[in-house]
GROMACS .gro file of C-alpha atoms in nm:
model
  344
    1MET     CA    1   9.652  14.420  12.101
    2LEU     CA    2   9.341  14.294  12.275
    3LEU     CA    3   9.112  14.580  12.366
    4LEU     CA    4   8.989  14.551  12.722
    5MET     CA    5   8.639  14.683  12.762
    6GLY     CA    6   8.581  14.985  12.981
    7ASP     CA    7   8.280  15.194  13.069
    8GLY     CA    8   8.341  15.426  12.776
    9GLY     CA    9   8.320  15.175  12.491
   10ARG     CA   10   8.192  15.300  12.155
   11TRP     CA   11   7.852  15.167  12.051
   12LEU     CA   12   7.741  15.056  11.709
   13LYS     CA   13   7.461  15.242  11.537
   14GLN     CA   14   7.276  14.912  11.509
   15PRO     CA   15   7.411  14.690  11.787
   16ARG     CA   16   7.433  14.321  11.710
   17CYS     CA   17   7.280  14.152  12.010
   18CYS     CA   18   7.003  13.918  12.105
   19ASN     CA   19   6.642  14.010  12.164
   20PRO     CA   20   6.647  14.275  12.442
   21MET     CA   21   6.394  14.089  12.657
   22ASN     CA   22   6.593  13.766  12.628
   23ALA     CA   23   6.909  13.958  12.714
   24LEU     CA   24   6.739  14.107  13.019
   25PHE     CA   25   6.622  13.764  13.135
   26ASN     CA   26   6.960  13.600  13.074
   27ASN     CA   27   7.139  13.882  13.252
   28LEU     CA   28   6.911  13.852  13.555
   29PHE     CA   29   6.942  13.470  13.559
   30SER     CA   30   7.319  13.495  13.532
   31LYS     CA   31   7.339  13.738  13.823
   32LEU     CA   32   7.123  13.508  14.035
   33MET     CA   33   7.371  13.231  13.957
   34GLY     CA   34   7.658  13.459  14.062
   35ARG     CA   35   7.793  13.511  13.711
   36GLY     CA   36   7.737  13.852  13.558
   37PRO     CA   37   7.833  13.938  13.200
   38GLU     CA   38   8.172  14.067  13.314
   39HIS     CA   39   8.260  13.715  13.431
   40TYR     CA   40   8.238  13.590  13.072
   41PHE     CA   41   8.426  13.889  12.938
   42ASP     CA   42   8.713  13.833  13.182
   43LYS     CA   43   8.721  13.462  13.097
   44ALA     CA   44   8.727  13.551  12.727
   45VAL     CA   45   9.029  13.775  12.780
   46ASP     CA   46   9.205  13.497  12.973
   47ALA     CA   47   9.130  13.248  12.694
   48PHE     CA   48   9.256  13.491  12.430
   49HIS     CA   49   9.586  13.542  12.608
   50ALA     CA   50   9.616  13.162  12.639
   51HIS     CA   51   9.573  13.143  12.258
   52GLN     CA   52   9.244  12.958  12.302
   53PHE     CA   53   9.080  13.169  12.035
   54ALA     CA   54   8.769  12.959  11.966
   55LYS     CA   55   8.690  12.948  12.337
   56ALA     CA   56   8.752  13.323  12.367
   57LEU     CA   57   8.513  13.393  12.080
   58GLU     CA   58   8.244  13.177  12.238
   59LEU     CA   59   8.284  13.362  12.568
   60PHE     CA   60   8.275  13.703  12.399
   61ASN     CA   61   7.951  13.596  12.230
   62THR     CA   62   7.807  13.489  12.565
   63TYR     CA   63   7.910  13.823  12.714
   64GLU     CA   64   7.736  14.006  12.428
   65GLU     CA   65   7.419  13.800  12.468
   66LEU     CA   66   7.399  13.863  12.843
   67SER     CA   67   7.498  14.229  12.839
   68GLY     CA   68   7.343  14.348  12.515
   69ASP     CA   69   7.681  14.508  12.442
   70GLY     CA   70   7.733  14.567  12.072
   71SER     CA   71   8.026  14.806  12.102
   72VAL     CA   72   8.291  14.842  11.836
   73ALA     CA   73   8.554  14.759  12.098
   74LEU     CA   74   8.391  14.420  12.157
   75TYR     CA   75   8.394  14.350  11.785
   76TYR     CA   76   8.765  14.435  11.766
   77ASN     CA   77   8.818  14.154  12.013
   78LYS     CA   78   8.602  13.915  11.813
   79ALA     CA   79   8.791  13.999  11.495
   80GLN     CA   80   9.121  13.920  11.665
   81CYS     CA   81   8.980  13.585  11.777
   82TYR     CA   82   8.896  13.508  11.414
   83GLU     CA   83   9.253  13.603  11.321
   84GLY     CA   84   9.388  13.367  11.585
   85MET     CA   85   9.167  13.092  11.439
   86GLU     CA   86   9.295  13.184  11.089
   87GLU     CA   87   8.940  13.250  10.975
   88TRP     CA   88   9.048  13.543  10.762
   89LYS     CA   89   8.718  13.617  10.587
   90GLU     CA   90   8.531  13.638  10.917
   91ALA     CA   91   8.803  13.862  11.063
   92GLU     CA   92   8.794  14.093  10.762
   93ASP     CA   93   8.414  14.113  10.768
   94THR     CA   94   8.415  14.193  11.140
   95TYR     CA   95   8.672  14.471  11.104
   96ARG     CA   96   8.476  14.610  10.809
   97TYR     CA   97   8.160  14.604  11.021
   98CYS     CA   98   8.336  14.822  11.278
   99ILE     CA   99   8.438  15.072  11.010
  100GLU     CA  100   8.088  15.085  10.863
  101ALA     CA  101   7.948  15.147  11.211
  102VAL     CA  102   8.190  15.430  11.295
  103PRO     CA  103   8.376  15.533  10.976
  104GLU     CA  104   8.584  15.803  11.145
  105ASP     CA  105   8.696  15.583  11.434
  106PRO     CA  106   9.079  15.582  11.412
  107GLU     CA  107   9.101  15.251  11.599
  108ALA     CA  108   8.875  15.075  11.349
  109GLN     CA  109   9.077  15.214  11.058
  110TYR     CA  110   9.405  15.113  11.225
  111MET     CA  111   9.288  14.759  11.299
  112MET     CA  112   9.170  14.711  10.940
  113GLY     CA  113   9.497  14.849  10.802
  114ARG     CA  114   9.706  14.636  11.035
  115PHE     CA  115   9.502  14.331  10.935
  116TYR     CA  116   9.569  14.387  10.565
  117TYR     CA  117   9.939  14.454  10.630
  118ASP     CA  118   9.976  14.132  10.828
  119ARG     CA  119   9.804  13.948  10.544
  120GLY     CA  120  10.059  14.079  10.293
  121GLU     CA  121   9.822  14.324  10.124
  122PRO     CA  122   9.992  14.664  10.167
  123GLU     CA  123   9.787  14.826   9.891
  124LYS     CA  124   9.465  14.760  10.086
  125ALA     CA  125   9.628  14.860  10.415
  126LEU     CA  126   9.747  15.200  10.292
  127GLN     CA  127   9.425  15.403  10.289
  128HIS     CA  128   9.301  15.264  10.621
  129LEU     CA  129   9.626  15.361  10.794
  130VAL     CA  130   9.621  15.707  10.634
  131ASN     CA  131   9.264  15.742  10.762
  132ALA     CA  132   9.364  15.624  11.110
  133ASN     CA  133   9.613  15.907  11.137
  134ALA     CA  134   9.377  16.163  10.987
  135TYR     CA  135   9.104  16.074  11.238
  136SER     CA  136   9.335  16.044  11.537
  137ASP     CA  137   9.257  16.257  11.841
  138GLN     CA  138   9.628  16.325  11.871
  139HIS     CA  139   9.734  16.638  11.685
  140GLN     CA  140  10.019  16.469  11.496
  141GLY     CA  141   9.880  16.121  11.448
  142ASP     CA  142   9.878  15.781  11.614
  143VAL     CA  143  10.217  15.620  11.679
  144ASP     CA  144  10.104  15.261  11.615
  145ALA     CA  145   9.922  15.348  11.293
  146LEU     CA  146  10.212  15.563  11.173
  147SER     CA  147  10.460  15.283  11.242
  148VAL     CA  148  10.262  15.030  11.038
  149LEU     CA  149  10.213  15.294  10.769
  150GLY     CA  150  10.592  15.319  10.746
  151PHE     CA  151  10.613  14.942  10.699
  152VAL     CA  152  10.351  14.966  10.424
  153TYR     CA  153  10.543  15.235  10.238
  154GLU     CA  154  10.852  15.015  10.255
  155ASP     CA  155  10.660  14.721  10.110
  156LEU     CA  156  10.527  14.948   9.836
  157GLN     CA  157  10.884  15.048   9.746
  158ASP     CA  158  10.835  15.411   9.849
  159PRO     CA  159  11.141  15.482  10.067
  160GLU     CA  160  11.094  15.859  10.076
  161GLN     CA  161  10.743  15.827  10.220
  162ALA     CA  162  10.861  15.556  10.459
  163ILE     CA  163  11.142  15.778  10.587
  164ALA     CA  164  10.908  16.074  10.633
  165THR     CA  165  10.663  15.852  10.822
  166TYR     CA  166  10.927  15.697  11.049
  167GLU     CA  167  11.070  16.041  11.127
  168LYS     CA  168  10.723  16.160  11.224
  169VAL     CA  169  10.684  15.856  11.451
  170LEU     CA  170  11.014  15.933  11.621
  171SER     CA  171  10.917  16.297  11.666
  172LEU     CA  172  10.633  16.162  11.881
  173ASP     CA  173  10.833  15.894  12.061
  174ARG     CA  174  11.211  15.871  12.022
  175ASN     CA  175  11.219  15.553  12.233
  176LEU     CA  176  11.066  15.330  11.966
  177MET     CA  177  11.386  15.138  11.902
  178MET     CA  178  11.261  14.910  11.625
  179VAL     CA  179  11.142  15.211  11.426
  180ARG     CA  180  11.485  15.370  11.468
  181ILE     CA  181  11.644  15.049  11.338
  182PHE     CA  182  11.409  15.032  11.038
  183LEU     CA  183  11.482  15.395  10.957
  184SER     CA  184  11.857  15.330  10.981
  185ASN     CA  185  11.822  15.039  10.739
  186LEU     CA  186  11.639  15.259  10.492
  187TYR     CA  187  11.921  15.513  10.504
  188ILE     CA  188  12.175  15.234  10.459
  189ARG     CA  189  11.996  15.121  10.143
  190MET     CA  190  12.005  15.480  10.020
  191LYS     CA  191  12.383  15.497  10.094
  192LYS     CA  192  12.329  15.771  10.354
  193LEU     CA  193  12.541  15.608  10.621
  194ASP     CA  194  12.582  15.914  10.844
  195LYS     CA  195  12.203  15.945  10.869
  196ALA     CA  196  12.181  15.572  10.940
  197ARG     CA  197  12.421  15.604  11.232
  198GLU     CA  198  12.235  15.909  11.360
  199TYR     CA  199  11.919  15.708  11.422
  200LEU     CA  200  12.065  15.368  11.506
  201PRO     CA  201  12.045  15.290  11.881
  202ARG     CA  202  12.352  15.191  12.075
  203PRO     CA  203  12.338  14.835  12.216
  204GLU     CA  204  12.306  14.969  12.570
  205GLU     CA  205  11.997  15.173  12.473
  206ILE     CA  206  11.777  14.877  12.385
  207ASP     CA  207  11.602  14.619  12.600
  208ALA     CA  208  11.863  14.356  12.684
  209THR     CA  209  11.591  14.092  12.723
  210ASP     CA  210  11.441  14.135  12.374
  211VAL     CA  211  11.594  13.872  12.143
  212ASP     CA  212  11.436  14.000  11.822
  213LEU     CA  213  11.541  14.358  11.891
  214ASN     CA  214  11.900  14.255  11.966
  215LEU     CA  215  11.915  14.042  11.650
  216GLU     CA  216  11.774  14.321  11.434
  217LEU     CA  217  12.025  14.566  11.579
  218ALA     CA  218  12.310  14.316  11.533
  219THR     CA  219  12.215  14.271  11.168
  220THR     CA  220  12.199  14.645  11.108
  221TYR     CA  221  12.538  14.704  11.270
  222GLY     CA  222  12.668  14.431  11.042
  223ARG     CA  223  12.545  14.622  10.738
  224LEU     CA  224  12.749  14.917  10.863
  225GLY     CA  225  13.053  14.696  10.919
  226SER     CA  226  13.045  14.759  11.295
  227TRP     CA  227  13.130  14.402  11.389
  228PRO     CA  228  13.215  14.456  11.759
  229ASP     CA  229  12.865  14.597  11.811
  230THR     CA  230  12.719  14.307  11.613
  231LYS     CA  231  12.895  14.062  11.844
  232THR     CA  232  12.775  14.247  12.153
  233CYS     CA  233  12.411  14.229  12.044
  234CYS     CA  234  12.441  13.862  11.947
  235HIS     CA  235  12.592  13.763  12.280
  236ARG     CA  236  12.315  13.949  12.463
  237ALA     CA  237  12.053  13.768  12.255
  238LEU     CA  238  12.210  13.429  12.326
  239GLN     CA  239  12.199  13.494  12.699
  240ILE     CA  240  11.820  13.498  12.660
  241ASP     CA  241  11.775  13.234  12.389
  242GLU     CA  242  12.072  13.000  12.352
  243ARG     CA  243  11.888  12.798  12.085
  244ASN     CA  244  11.842  13.076  11.830
  245ALA     CA  245  11.993  12.967  11.498
  246GLN     CA  246  11.963  13.312  11.340
  247VAL     CA  247  12.168  13.471  11.615
  248TYR     CA  248  12.443  13.208  11.580
  249ASN     CA  249  12.449  13.266  11.205
  250GLN     CA  250  12.484  13.643  11.252
  251LEU     CA  251  12.758  13.591  11.510
  252GLY     CA  252  12.936  13.358  11.268
  253LEU     CA  253  12.920  13.626  11.000
  254ALA     CA  254  13.070  13.881  11.238
  255HIS     CA  255  13.364  13.651  11.312
  256TYR     CA  256  13.405  13.571  10.940
  257CYS     CA  257  13.427  13.941  10.854
  258CYS     CA  258  13.687  13.984  11.130
  259HIS     CA  259  13.891  13.699  10.969
  260GLU     CA  260  13.825  13.478  11.273
  261TYR     CA  261  13.738  13.176  11.064
  262ASP     CA  262  13.758  12.905  11.330
  263LYS     CA  263  13.506  13.092  11.544
  264ALA     CA  264  13.288  13.153  11.240
  265VAL     CA  265  13.280  12.779  11.170
  266GLU     CA  266  13.193  12.709  11.533
  267HIS     CA  267  12.893  12.941  11.527
  268TYR     CA  268  12.766  12.834  11.185
  269GLN     CA  269  12.782  12.471  11.297
  270LYS     CA  270  12.590  12.561  11.612
  271ALA     CA  271  12.321  12.726  11.398
  272LEU     CA  272  12.293  12.411  11.187
  273GLU     CA  273  12.284  12.188  11.493
  274ILE     CA  274  11.973  12.381  11.596
  275ASP     CA  275  11.822  12.400  11.246
  276PRO     CA  276  11.977  12.160  10.990
  277SER     CA  277  11.760  12.307  10.713
  278TYR     CA  278  11.892  12.662  10.763
  279ASP     CA  279  12.013  12.732  10.409
  280ILE     CA  280  12.184  13.066  10.479
  281ALA     CA  281  12.400  12.920  10.756
  282THR     CA  282  12.480  12.619  10.535
  283ASN     CA  283  12.597  12.846  10.254
  284ASN     CA  284  12.800  13.060  10.495
  285LEU     CA  285  12.970  12.756  10.646
  286ALA     CA  286  13.065  12.626  10.301
  287TYR     CA  287  13.220  12.957  10.199
  288THR     CA  288  13.410  12.976  10.527
  289PHE     CA  289  13.562  12.632  10.466
  290GLU     CA  290  13.655  12.747  10.116
  291LYS     CA  291  13.820  13.059  10.260
  292MET     CA  292  14.023  12.832  10.490
  293ASP     CA  293  14.129  12.618  10.188
  294ARG     CA  294  13.938  12.324  10.333
  295PHE     CA  295  13.805  12.231   9.991
  296GLU     CA  296  13.677  11.883  10.078
  297ASP     CA  297  13.469  12.024  10.362
  298ALA     CA  298  13.350  12.309  10.141
  299ILE     CA  299  13.239  12.067   9.867
  300ARG     CA  300  13.057  11.850  10.121
  301ILE     CA  301  12.866  12.145  10.267
  302PHE     CA  302  12.790  12.298   9.928
  303ASN     CA  303  12.635  11.965   9.828
  304GLN     CA  304  12.414  11.988  10.136
  305TYR     CA  305  12.324  12.343  10.039
  306LEU     CA  306  12.237  12.225   9.689
  307ILE     CA  307  11.971  11.994   9.834
  308LEU     CA  308  11.822  12.284  10.031
  309VAL     CA  309  11.793  12.511   9.724
  310LYS     CA  310  11.686  12.247   9.470
  311ASN     CA  311  11.357  12.432   9.410
  312ASP     CA  312  11.543  12.746   9.302
  313PRO     CA  313  11.675  12.659   8.953
  314GLN     CA  314  11.907  12.958   8.918
  315GLU     CA  315  12.061  12.921   9.263
  316ALA     CA  316  12.098  12.544   9.216
  317SER     CA  317  12.272  12.599   8.882
  318ASP     CA  318  12.513  12.852   9.035
  319VAL     CA  319  12.595  12.615   9.322
  320LYS     CA  320  12.665  12.326   9.083
  321ASP     CA  321  12.904  12.547   8.886
  322HIS     CA  322  13.080  12.650   9.207
  323ILE     CA  323  13.111  12.290   9.325
  324ALA     CA  324  13.267  12.201   8.988
  325TYR     CA  325  13.512  12.487   9.034
  326LEU     CA  326  13.607  12.359   9.380
  327VAL     CA  327  13.649  12.002   9.255
  328ASN     CA  328  13.894  12.130   8.993
  329ALA     CA  329  14.073  12.341   9.254
  330LEU     CA  330  14.101  12.040   9.485
  331GLU     CA  331  14.236  11.823   9.202
  332SER     CA  332  14.492  12.090   9.110
  333GLU     CA  333  14.601  12.109   9.473
  334ARG     CA  334  14.644  11.732   9.491
  335GLN     CA  335  14.845  11.728   9.168
  336ALA     CA  336  15.069  12.004   9.300
  337GLN     CA  337  15.123  11.812   9.624
  338GLN     CA  338  15.201  11.494   9.429
  339ALA     CA  339  15.447  11.680   9.208
  340ALA     CA  340  15.619  11.825   9.513
  341SER     CA  341  15.634  11.480   9.672
  342ASP     CA  342  15.780  11.327   9.355
  343ALA     CA  343  16.043  11.601   9.338
  344ASP     CA  344  16.158  11.511   9.688
   0.00000   0.00000   0.00000
């Protein structure tokens, strides 16, 4: 989230800005030219939303130079520009600067925790997110920080803490559908299926235009064996993005589990038409052909799958063994057919 500056921005104890007299001169000159500091700030926001992160950072720096603004909120924006540029050390240092300036600022703690979580460092994220909730002006905590804290607990293999955190989030806002889905998945993993269904949204409750949300819900319904709901969510997702290989794969799985093998093949093949390197769909298609006793097709697709998993020695070994099994099965079938033909 890009923080838009307002009149009430927090200020650093030691603002980073240019010489005050230079700033005053530049500000006056800029106004005479018809371009106040806010012009550069607005342009920076536009550049950020256009994913022109280097340009946005340059414009934020110009805004700071002209305005003398050294607020924490401005530095949040700079840090996010560094993230967009994949300059991780600069982003981390900038977020840390914000925390050092205002240690009990919940936003600074949240942004630092979210940064570490996105970088795959949940251990570092944990304390910052705990702090963000402790320092929050809201009595029960901050919904965004709590949500990411739940993700962190999941990554740290602490399902009980994750569940408690997600339930607290939903006590603040029941309409956070992705959190409800994540909580349902946790209960599924713990074999508490009634609790999973209690929190899982119905397809009609979620945003019909959100592909990721529909796919996540479809996958979760699949884990519960609710294949009609899985199909509903997949079809809704495909109305928005008809080139989504993951959705076609999930829809193929739903048809496979309903013993609708021809339709399963159709959707797996569509997924692979979109993404030929999609190993999961390749594996699923091969097994579907095997289920249909189409052994030649199954062997052909398993050989394609073998190429995709060649860097996984155990998986590659298992696939080779299964291909050998299918070759023997195919040979036995041919011998049986030949024997039957000879008998005639």
